[in-house]
Short mmCIF file of C-alpha atoms and ligand atoms in Angstrom, two decimals:
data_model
loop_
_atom_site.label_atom_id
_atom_site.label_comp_id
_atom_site.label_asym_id
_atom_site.label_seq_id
_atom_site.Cartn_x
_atom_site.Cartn_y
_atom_site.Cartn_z
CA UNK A 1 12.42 -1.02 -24.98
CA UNK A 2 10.84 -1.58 -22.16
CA UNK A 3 9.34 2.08 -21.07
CA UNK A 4 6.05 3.35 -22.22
CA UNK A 5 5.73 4.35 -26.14
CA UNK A 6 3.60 7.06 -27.46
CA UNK A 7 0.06 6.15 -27.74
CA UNK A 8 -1.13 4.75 -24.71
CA UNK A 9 0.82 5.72 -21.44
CA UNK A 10 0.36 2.08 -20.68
CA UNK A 11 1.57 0.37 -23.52
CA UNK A 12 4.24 -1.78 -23.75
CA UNK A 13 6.20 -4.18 -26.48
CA UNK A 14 5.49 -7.17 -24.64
CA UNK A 15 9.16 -8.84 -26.41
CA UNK A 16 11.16 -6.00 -25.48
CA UNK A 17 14.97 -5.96 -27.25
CA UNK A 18 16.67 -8.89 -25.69
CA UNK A 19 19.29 -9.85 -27.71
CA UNK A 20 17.46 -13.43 -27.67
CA UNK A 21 13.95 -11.37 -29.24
CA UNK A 22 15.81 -9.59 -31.98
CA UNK A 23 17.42 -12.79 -33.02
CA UNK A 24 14.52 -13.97 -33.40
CA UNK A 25 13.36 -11.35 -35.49
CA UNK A 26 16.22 -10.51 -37.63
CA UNK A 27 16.24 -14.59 -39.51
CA UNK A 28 12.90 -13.23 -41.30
CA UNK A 29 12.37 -12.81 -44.42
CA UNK A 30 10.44 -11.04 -47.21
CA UNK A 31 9.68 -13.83 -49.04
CA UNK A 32 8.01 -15.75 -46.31
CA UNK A 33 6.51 -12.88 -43.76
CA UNK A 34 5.37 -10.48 -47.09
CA UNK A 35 4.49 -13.68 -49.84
CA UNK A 36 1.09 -12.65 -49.50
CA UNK A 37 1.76 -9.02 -50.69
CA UNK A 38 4.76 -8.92 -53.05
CA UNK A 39 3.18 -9.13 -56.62
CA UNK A 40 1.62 -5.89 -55.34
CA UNK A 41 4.84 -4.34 -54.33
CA UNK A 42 6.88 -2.87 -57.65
CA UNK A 43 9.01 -0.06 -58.48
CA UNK A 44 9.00 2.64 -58.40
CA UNK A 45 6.58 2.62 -55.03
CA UNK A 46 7.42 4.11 -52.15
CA UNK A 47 6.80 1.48 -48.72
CA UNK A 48 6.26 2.50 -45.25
CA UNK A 49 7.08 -0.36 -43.15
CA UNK A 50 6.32 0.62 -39.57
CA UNK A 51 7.52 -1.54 -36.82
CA UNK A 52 10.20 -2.95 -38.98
CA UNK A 53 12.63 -4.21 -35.88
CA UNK A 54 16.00 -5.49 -37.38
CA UNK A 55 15.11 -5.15 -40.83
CA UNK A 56 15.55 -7.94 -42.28
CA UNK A 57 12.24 -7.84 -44.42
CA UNK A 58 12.62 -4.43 -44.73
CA UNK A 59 16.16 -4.82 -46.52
CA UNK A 60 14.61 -7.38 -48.77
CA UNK A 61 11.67 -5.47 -49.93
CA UNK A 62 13.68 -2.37 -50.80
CA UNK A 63 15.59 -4.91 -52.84
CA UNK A 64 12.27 -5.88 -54.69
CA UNK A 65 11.19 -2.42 -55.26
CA UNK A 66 14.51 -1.36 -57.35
CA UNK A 67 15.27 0.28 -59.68
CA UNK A 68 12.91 3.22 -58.44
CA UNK A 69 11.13 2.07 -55.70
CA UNK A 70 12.29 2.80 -51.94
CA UNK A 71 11.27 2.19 -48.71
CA UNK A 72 10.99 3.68 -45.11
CA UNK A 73 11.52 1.18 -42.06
CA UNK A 74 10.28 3.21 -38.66
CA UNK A 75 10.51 1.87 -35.24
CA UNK A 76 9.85 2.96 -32.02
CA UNK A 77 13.38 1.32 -30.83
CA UNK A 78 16.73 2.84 -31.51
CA UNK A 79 18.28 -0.02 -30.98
CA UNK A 80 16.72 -2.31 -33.81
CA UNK A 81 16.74 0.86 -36.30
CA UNK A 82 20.88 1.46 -35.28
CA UNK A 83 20.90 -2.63 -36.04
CA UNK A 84 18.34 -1.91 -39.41
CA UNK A 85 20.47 0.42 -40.63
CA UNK A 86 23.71 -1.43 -40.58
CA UNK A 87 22.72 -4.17 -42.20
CA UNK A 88 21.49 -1.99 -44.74
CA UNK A 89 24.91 -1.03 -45.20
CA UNK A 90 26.31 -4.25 -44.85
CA UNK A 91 24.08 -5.40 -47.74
CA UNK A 92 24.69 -2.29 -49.90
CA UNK A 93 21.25 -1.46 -49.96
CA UNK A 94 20.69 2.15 -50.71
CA UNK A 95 16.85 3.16 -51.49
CA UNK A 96 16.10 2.31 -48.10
CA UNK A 97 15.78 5.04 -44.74
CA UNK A 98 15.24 3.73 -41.17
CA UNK A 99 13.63 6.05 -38.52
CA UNK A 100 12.73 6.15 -35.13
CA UNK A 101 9.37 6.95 -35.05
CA UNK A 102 6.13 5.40 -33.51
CA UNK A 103 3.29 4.87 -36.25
CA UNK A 104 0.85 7.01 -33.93
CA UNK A 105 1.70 10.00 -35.24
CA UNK A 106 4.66 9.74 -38.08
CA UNK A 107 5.13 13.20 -38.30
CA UNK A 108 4.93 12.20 -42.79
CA UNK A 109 3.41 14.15 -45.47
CA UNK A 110 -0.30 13.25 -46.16
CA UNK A 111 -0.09 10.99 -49.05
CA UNK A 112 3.11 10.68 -49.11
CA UNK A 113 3.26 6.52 -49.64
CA UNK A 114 2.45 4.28 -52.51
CA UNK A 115 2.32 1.18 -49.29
CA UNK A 116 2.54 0.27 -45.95
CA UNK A 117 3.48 -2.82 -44.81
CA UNK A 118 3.51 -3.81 -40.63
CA UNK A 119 4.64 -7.27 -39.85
CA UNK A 120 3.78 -8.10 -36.00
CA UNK A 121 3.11 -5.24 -35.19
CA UNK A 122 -0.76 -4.09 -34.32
CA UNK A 123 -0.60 -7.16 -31.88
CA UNK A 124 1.42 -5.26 -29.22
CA UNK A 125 -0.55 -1.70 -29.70
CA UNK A 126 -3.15 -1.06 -27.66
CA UNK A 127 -4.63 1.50 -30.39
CA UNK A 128 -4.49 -0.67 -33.38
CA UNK A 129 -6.96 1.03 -35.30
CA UNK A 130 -5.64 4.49 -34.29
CA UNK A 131 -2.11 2.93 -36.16
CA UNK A 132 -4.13 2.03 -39.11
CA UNK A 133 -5.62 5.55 -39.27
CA UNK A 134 -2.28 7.26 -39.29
CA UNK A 135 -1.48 4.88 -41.95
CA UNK A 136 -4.03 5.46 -44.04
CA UNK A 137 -3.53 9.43 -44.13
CA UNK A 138 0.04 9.21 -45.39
CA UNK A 139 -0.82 6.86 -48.34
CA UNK A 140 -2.15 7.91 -51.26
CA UNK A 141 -5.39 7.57 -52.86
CA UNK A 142 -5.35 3.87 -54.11
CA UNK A 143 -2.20 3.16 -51.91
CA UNK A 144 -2.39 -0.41 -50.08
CA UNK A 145 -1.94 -1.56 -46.31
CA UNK A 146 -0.51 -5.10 -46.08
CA UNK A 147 -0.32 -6.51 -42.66
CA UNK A 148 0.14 -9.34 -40.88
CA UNK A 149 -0.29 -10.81 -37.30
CA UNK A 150 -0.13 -13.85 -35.22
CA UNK A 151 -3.56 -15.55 -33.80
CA UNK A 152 -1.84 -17.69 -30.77
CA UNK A 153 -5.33 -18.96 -30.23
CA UNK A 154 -5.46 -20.95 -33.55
CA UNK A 155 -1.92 -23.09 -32.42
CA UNK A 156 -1.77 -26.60 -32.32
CA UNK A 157 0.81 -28.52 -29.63
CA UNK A 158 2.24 -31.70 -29.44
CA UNK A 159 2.90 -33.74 -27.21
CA UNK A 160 0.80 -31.98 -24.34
CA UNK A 161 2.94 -30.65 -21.66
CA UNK A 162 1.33 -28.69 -18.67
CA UNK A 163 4.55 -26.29 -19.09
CA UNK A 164 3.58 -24.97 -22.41
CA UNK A 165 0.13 -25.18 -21.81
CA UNK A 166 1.06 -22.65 -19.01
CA UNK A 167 3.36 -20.44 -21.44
CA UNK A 168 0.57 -20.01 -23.79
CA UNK A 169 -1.66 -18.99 -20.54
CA UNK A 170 1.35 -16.56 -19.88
CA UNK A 171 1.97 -15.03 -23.01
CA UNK A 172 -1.49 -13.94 -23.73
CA UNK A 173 -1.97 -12.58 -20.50
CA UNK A 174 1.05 -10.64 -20.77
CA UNK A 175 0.39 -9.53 -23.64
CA UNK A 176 -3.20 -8.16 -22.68
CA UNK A 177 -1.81 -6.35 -19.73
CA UNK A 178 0.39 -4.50 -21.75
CA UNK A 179 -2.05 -3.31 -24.00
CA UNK A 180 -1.82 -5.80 -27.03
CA UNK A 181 -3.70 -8.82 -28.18
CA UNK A 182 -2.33 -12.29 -28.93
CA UNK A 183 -4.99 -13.56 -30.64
CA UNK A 184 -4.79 -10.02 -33.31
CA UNK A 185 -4.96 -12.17 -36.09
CA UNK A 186 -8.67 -13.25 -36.30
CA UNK A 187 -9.44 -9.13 -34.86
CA UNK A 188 -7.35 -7.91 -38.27
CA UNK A 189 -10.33 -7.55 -40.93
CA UNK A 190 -12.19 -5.62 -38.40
CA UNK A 191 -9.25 -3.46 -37.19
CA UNK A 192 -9.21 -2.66 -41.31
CA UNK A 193 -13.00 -1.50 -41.37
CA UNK A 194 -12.66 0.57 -38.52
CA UNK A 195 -9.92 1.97 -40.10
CA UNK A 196 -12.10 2.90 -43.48
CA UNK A 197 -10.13 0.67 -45.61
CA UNK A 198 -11.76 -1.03 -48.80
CA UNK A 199 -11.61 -3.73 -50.83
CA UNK A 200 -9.73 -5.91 -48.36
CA UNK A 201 -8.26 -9.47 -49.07
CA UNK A 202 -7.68 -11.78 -46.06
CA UNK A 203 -5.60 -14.60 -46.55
CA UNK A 204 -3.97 -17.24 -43.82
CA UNK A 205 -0.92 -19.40 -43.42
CA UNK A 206 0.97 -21.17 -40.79
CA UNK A 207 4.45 -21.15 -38.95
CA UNK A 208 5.27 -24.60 -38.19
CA UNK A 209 7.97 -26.17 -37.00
CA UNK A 210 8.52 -29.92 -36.87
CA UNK A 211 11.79 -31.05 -38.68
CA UNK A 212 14.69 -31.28 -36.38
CA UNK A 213 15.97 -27.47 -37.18
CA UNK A 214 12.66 -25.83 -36.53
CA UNK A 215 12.18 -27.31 -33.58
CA UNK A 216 15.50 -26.89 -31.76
CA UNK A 217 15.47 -23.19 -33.04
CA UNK A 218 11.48 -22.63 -31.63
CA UNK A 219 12.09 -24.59 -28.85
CA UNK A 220 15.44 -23.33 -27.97
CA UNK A 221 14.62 -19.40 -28.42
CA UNK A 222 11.52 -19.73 -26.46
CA UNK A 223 13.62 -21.27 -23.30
CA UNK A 224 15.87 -18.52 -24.09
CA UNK A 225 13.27 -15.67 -24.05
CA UNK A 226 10.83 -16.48 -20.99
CA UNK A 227 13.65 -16.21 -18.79
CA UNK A 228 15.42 -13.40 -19.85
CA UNK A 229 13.33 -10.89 -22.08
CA UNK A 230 10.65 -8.34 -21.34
CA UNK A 231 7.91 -10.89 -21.54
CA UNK A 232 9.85 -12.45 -18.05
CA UNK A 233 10.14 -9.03 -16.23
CA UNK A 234 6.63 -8.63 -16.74
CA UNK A 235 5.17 -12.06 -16.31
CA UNK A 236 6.60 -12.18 -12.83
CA UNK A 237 5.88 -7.97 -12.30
CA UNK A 238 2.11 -8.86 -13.32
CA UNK A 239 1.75 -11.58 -10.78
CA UNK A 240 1.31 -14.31 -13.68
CA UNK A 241 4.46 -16.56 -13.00
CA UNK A 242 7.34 -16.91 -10.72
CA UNK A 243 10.40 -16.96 -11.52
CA UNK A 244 10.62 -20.86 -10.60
CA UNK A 245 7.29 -21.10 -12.96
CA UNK A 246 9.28 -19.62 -15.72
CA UNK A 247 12.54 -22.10 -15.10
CA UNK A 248 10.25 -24.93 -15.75
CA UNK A 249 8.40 -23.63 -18.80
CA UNK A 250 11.82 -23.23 -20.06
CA UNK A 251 12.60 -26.56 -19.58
CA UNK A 252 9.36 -27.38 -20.83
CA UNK A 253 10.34 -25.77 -24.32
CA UNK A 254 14.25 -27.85 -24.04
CA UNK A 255 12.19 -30.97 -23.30
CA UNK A 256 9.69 -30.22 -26.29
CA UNK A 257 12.40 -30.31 -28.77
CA UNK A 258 13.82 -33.59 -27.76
CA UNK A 259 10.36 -35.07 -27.37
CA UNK A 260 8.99 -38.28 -29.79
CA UNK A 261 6.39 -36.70 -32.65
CA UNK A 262 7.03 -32.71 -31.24
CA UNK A 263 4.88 -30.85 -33.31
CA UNK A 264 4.12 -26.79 -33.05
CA UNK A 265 2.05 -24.97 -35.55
CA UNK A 266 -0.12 -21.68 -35.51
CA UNK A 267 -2.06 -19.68 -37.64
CA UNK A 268 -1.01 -16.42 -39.52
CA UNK A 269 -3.49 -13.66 -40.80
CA UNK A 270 -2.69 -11.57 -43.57
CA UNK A 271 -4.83 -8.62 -44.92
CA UNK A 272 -4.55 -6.12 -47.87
CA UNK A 273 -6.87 -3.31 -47.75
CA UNK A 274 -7.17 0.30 -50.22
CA UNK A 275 -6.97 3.67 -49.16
CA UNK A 276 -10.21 4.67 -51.77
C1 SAM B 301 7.41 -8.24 -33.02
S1 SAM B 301 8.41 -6.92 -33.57
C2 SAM B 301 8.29 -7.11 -35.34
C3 SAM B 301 9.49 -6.59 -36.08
C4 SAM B 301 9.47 -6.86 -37.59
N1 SAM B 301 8.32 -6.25 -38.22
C5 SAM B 301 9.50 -8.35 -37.83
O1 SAM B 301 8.47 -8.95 -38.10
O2 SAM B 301 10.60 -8.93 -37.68
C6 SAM B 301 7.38 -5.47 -33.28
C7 SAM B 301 8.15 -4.17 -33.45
O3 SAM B 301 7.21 -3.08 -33.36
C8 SAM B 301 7.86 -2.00 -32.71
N2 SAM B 301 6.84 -1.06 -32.21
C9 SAM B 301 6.04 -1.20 -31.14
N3 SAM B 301 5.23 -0.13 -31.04
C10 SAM B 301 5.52 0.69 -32.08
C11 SAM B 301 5.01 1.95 -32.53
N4 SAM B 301 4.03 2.57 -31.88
N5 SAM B 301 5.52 2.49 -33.65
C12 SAM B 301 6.54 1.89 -34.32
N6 SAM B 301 7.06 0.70 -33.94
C13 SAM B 301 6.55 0.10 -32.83
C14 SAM B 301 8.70 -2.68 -31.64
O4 SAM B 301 9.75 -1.85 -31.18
C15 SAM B 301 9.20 -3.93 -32.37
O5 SAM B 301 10.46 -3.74 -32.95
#
């Protein structure tokens, strides 16, 4: 998607849906990207999970909320709900439902939801808190919000390369001037208060990739995407890279993989708050 979304008449999702982004997306999984929330999760609750892209977590935490439990995926993209859906269906999954819907204004009954669960999501909205709100009037008294969002300013690179020094310099600057925030992580807690949730618990954990799989699939992705998603378009629409600049940063990620002691790592923050 690469139009604006309701909300902000200036937002954007900085990714877009380049095949290369939702293949990305769709190798997640519950029990890494939701670890930090899943003894909470039981049946028979009923789980908003707004932005849920491909669906991959989504299909696996309607799975742990059987027998009784179900679960609602929304997302403002047809194309990742149409994709949701079938592999629902491929997976016989049946208590779940995915929507295309933006989590501004869900359209749901007031307290309607045990839990809500958003996985890299309030980093691309440029009303975060306003999202939180929402979700906070369809849950029910005692319901919980689990989230979870990237900080790209807690990552650690090695070996140095002026390249990806550069795509971390483009990324976040994308990402600002389409509304979002790429450091959202360490801005999560107080995104929560604002939103007049209690009792939160902040946790942290990393994505890291340094055995020879992780890096040739971080590496290789990332070469893929700064050339051909929506972060490309608008990188070079913004002013922030050329074309040529983004050639070489994707080189810079093929020459990453291959290089001696190539380390990547960066921090993930994950909150649970209560609707009181
Ligand atoms: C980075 S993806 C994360 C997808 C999935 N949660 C995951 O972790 O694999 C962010 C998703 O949020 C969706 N999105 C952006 N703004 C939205 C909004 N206002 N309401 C619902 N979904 C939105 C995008 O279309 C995209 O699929």
């Amino acid at each position: 998607m690469t139009g604006p979304i309701s909300g902000s008449s200036s937002e954007k999702y900085t990714h877009g849906h380049h095949s290369s982004v939702v293949a990305a997306h769709a190798v997640r999984r519950a029990t890494e990207a939701a670890a930090f929330v899943l003894p909470r999760l039981k049946s028979p609750m009923r789980l908003l999970d707004f932005g849920c892209g491909p669906g991959t977590i989504s299909n696996d935490l309607a799975e742990h909320l059987l027998p009784d439990g179900s679960l609602v995926g929304i997302d403002s993209s047809e194309v990742v709900i149409e994709q949701a859906r079938e592999a629902a269906v491929e997976k016989g999954i049946t208590n779940v439902k995915f929507e295309v819907n933006s989590i501004y204004e869900t359209g749901y009954e007031a307290e309607s939801f045990d839990a809500a669960y958003a996985h890299q999501v309030l980093q691309h909205l440029s009303e975060p808190v306003r999202a939180l709100t929402e979700t906070r009037r369809v849950l029910k008294p005692g319901g919980i919000c689990a989230v979870r969002e990237v900080d790209w300013g807690a990552s650690a690179l090695w070996p140095p390369d002026d390249r990806l020094i550069a795509f971390l310099d483009v990324y976040r600057r994308v990402a600002e001037l389409n509304g979002g925030d790429a450091y959202a992580g360490r801005r999560l807690k107080q995104w929560f208060i604002e939103a007049r949730f209690s009792d939160l618990t902040v946790t942290t954990s990393t994505w890291t990739f340094s055995d020879e799989n992780g890096l040739k699939w971080w590496g290789e992705q990332w070469a893929e995407r700064i050339l051909h998603s929506d972060l490309a378009k608008r990188a070079v629409e913004y002013g922030i890279a050329t074309e040529n600049d983004l050639a070489d940063i994707s080189y810079g990620w093929l020459d990453w993989v291959q290089a001696e002691g190539a380390f990547f790592a960066f921090m993930q923050v994950e909150i649970v708050g209560v609707k009181a």
